[in-house]
Short mmCIF file of C-alpha atoms in Angstrom, two decimals:
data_model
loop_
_atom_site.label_atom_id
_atom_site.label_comp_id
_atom_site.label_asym_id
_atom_site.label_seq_id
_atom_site.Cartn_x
_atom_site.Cartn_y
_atom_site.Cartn_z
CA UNK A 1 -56.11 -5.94 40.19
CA UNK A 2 -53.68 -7.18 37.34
CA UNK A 3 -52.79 -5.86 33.62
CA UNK A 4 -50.91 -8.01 31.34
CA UNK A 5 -48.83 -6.22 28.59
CA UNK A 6 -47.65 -8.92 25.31
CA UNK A 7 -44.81 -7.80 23.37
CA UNK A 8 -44.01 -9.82 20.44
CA UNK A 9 -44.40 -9.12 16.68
CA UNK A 10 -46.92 -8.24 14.71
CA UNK A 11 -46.94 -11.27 11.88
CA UNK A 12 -45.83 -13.83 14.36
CA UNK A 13 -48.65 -12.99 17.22
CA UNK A 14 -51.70 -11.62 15.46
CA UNK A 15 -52.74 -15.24 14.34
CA UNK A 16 -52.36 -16.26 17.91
CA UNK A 17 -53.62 -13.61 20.07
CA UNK A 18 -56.67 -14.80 20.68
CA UNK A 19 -55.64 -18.42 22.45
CA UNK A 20 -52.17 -16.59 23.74
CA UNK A 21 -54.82 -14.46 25.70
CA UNK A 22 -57.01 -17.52 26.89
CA UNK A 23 -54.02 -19.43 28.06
CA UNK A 24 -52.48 -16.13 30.02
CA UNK A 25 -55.88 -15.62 31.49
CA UNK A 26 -56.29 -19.07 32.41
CA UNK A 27 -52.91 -19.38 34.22
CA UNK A 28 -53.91 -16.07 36.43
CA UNK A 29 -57.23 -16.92 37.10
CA UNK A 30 -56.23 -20.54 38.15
CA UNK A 31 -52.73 -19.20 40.48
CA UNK A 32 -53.57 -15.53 40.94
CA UNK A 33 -57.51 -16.40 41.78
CA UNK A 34 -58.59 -13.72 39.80
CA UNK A 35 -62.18 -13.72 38.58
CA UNK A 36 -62.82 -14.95 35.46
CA UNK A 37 -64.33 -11.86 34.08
CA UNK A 38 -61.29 -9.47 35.04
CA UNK A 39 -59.20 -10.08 32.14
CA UNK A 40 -57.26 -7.17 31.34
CA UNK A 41 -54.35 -7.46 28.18
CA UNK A 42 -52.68 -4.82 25.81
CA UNK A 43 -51.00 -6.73 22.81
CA UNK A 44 -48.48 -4.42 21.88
CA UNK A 45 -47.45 -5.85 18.46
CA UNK A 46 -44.62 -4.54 16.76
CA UNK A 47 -42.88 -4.14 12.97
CA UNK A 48 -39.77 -5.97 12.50
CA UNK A 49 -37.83 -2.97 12.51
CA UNK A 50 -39.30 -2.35 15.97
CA UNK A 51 -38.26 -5.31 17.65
CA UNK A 52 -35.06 -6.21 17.93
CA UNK A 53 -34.14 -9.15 20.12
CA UNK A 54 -31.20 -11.72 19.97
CA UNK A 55 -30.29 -13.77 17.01
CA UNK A 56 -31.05 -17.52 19.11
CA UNK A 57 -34.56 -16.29 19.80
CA UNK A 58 -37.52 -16.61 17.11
CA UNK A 59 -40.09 -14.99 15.37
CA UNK A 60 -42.25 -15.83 18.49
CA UNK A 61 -40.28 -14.03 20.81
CA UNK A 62 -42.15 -12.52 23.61
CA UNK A 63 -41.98 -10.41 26.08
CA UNK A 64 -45.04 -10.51 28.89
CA UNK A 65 -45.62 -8.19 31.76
CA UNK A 66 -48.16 -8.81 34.39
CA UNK A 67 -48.59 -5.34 36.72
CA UNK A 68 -50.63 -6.42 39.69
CA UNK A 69 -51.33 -5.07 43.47
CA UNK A 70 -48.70 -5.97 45.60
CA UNK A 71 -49.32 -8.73 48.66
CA UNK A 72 -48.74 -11.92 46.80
CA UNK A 73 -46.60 -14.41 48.14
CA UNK A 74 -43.42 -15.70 46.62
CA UNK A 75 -44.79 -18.97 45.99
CA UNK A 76 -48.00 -17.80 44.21
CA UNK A 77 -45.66 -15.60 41.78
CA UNK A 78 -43.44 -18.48 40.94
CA UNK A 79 -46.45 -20.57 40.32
CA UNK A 80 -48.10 -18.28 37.84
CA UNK A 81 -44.38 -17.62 36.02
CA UNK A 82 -44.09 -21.63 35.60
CA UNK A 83 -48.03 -21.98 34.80
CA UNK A 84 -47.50 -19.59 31.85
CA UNK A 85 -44.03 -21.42 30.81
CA UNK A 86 -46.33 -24.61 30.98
CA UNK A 87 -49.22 -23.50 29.63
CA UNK A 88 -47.67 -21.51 26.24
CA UNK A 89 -45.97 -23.68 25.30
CA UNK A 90 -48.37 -26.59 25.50
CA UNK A 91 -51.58 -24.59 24.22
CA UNK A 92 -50.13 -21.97 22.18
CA UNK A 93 -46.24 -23.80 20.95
CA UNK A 94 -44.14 -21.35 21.64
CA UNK A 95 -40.27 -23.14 23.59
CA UNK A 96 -39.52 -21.55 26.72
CA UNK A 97 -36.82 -19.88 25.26
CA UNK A 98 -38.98 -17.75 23.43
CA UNK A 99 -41.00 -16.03 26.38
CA UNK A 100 -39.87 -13.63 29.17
CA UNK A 101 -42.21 -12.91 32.10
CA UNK A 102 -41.58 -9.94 34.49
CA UNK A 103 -43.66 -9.65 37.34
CA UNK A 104 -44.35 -5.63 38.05
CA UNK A 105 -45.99 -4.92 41.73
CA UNK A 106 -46.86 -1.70 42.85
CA UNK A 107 -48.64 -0.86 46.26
CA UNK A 108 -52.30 -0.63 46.27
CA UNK A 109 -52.79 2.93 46.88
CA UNK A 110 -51.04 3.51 43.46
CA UNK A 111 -53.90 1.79 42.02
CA UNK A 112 -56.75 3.95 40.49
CA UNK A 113 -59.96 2.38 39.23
CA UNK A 114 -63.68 3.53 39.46
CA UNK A 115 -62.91 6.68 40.63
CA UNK A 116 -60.39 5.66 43.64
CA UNK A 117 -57.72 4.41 44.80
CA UNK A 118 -56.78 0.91 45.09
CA UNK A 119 -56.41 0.56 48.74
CA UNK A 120 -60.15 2.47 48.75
CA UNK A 121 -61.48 -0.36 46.69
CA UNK A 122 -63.02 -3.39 47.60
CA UNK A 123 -62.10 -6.31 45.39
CA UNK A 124 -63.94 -9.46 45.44
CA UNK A 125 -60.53 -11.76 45.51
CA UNK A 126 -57.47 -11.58 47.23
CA UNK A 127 -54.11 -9.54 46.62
CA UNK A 128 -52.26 -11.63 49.34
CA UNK A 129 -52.74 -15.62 48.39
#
């Protein structure tokens, strides 16, 4: 199970959500092995005022958070966070230095979904590649 949360604002990312979201998804389904119909995002696109973030960063500054099951291994993690670095800023244009990635992992049993737990549920991929 993995959420993605996209901070960035409002005029800068609306006319690119929808291939930001295709390239995210892509990169997790291709290093997390997620299925390809378990895409789960929250654009949270913000006012100006509302974002504040430093002078040597852009207009498409963002900020992405991917909360997932725990069990991954280091190397899958640090393939996904260079996949997205890749993959942004070839498919959507946006440098490097304009995109943050924080990993969030929380145990499985703090997981609830269809009416259990996580570590109750039986997902049809792997949490520990």
């Amino acid at each position: 199970m993995s959420q993605v949360k996209i901070y960035g604002l409002r005029l800068a990312v609306e006319p690119i959500r929808q291939v930001l979201s295709d390239t995210i998804h892509d990169c997790m389904v291709e290093c997390l092995k997620i299925p390809t119909d378990k895409r789960f995002h929250r654009f949270i696109l913000l006012n100006k005022e509302d974002f504040i973030y430093p002078e040597s960063r852009s207009e498409y500054y963002l900020i992405i958070e991917v909360l997932m099951i725990a069990g991954r291994s280091e190397s899958t993690k640090k393939q996904l966070i260079k996949s997205l670095f890749t993959q942004i800023t070839e498919r959507v244009g946006i440098a490097n230095e304009n995109v943050e990635i924080c990993l969030i992992e929380s145990p499985a049993v703090n997981w609830g979904f269809r009416g259990m737990t996580g570590d109750e549920a039986s997902l049809p991929y792997s949490t520990s590649i």
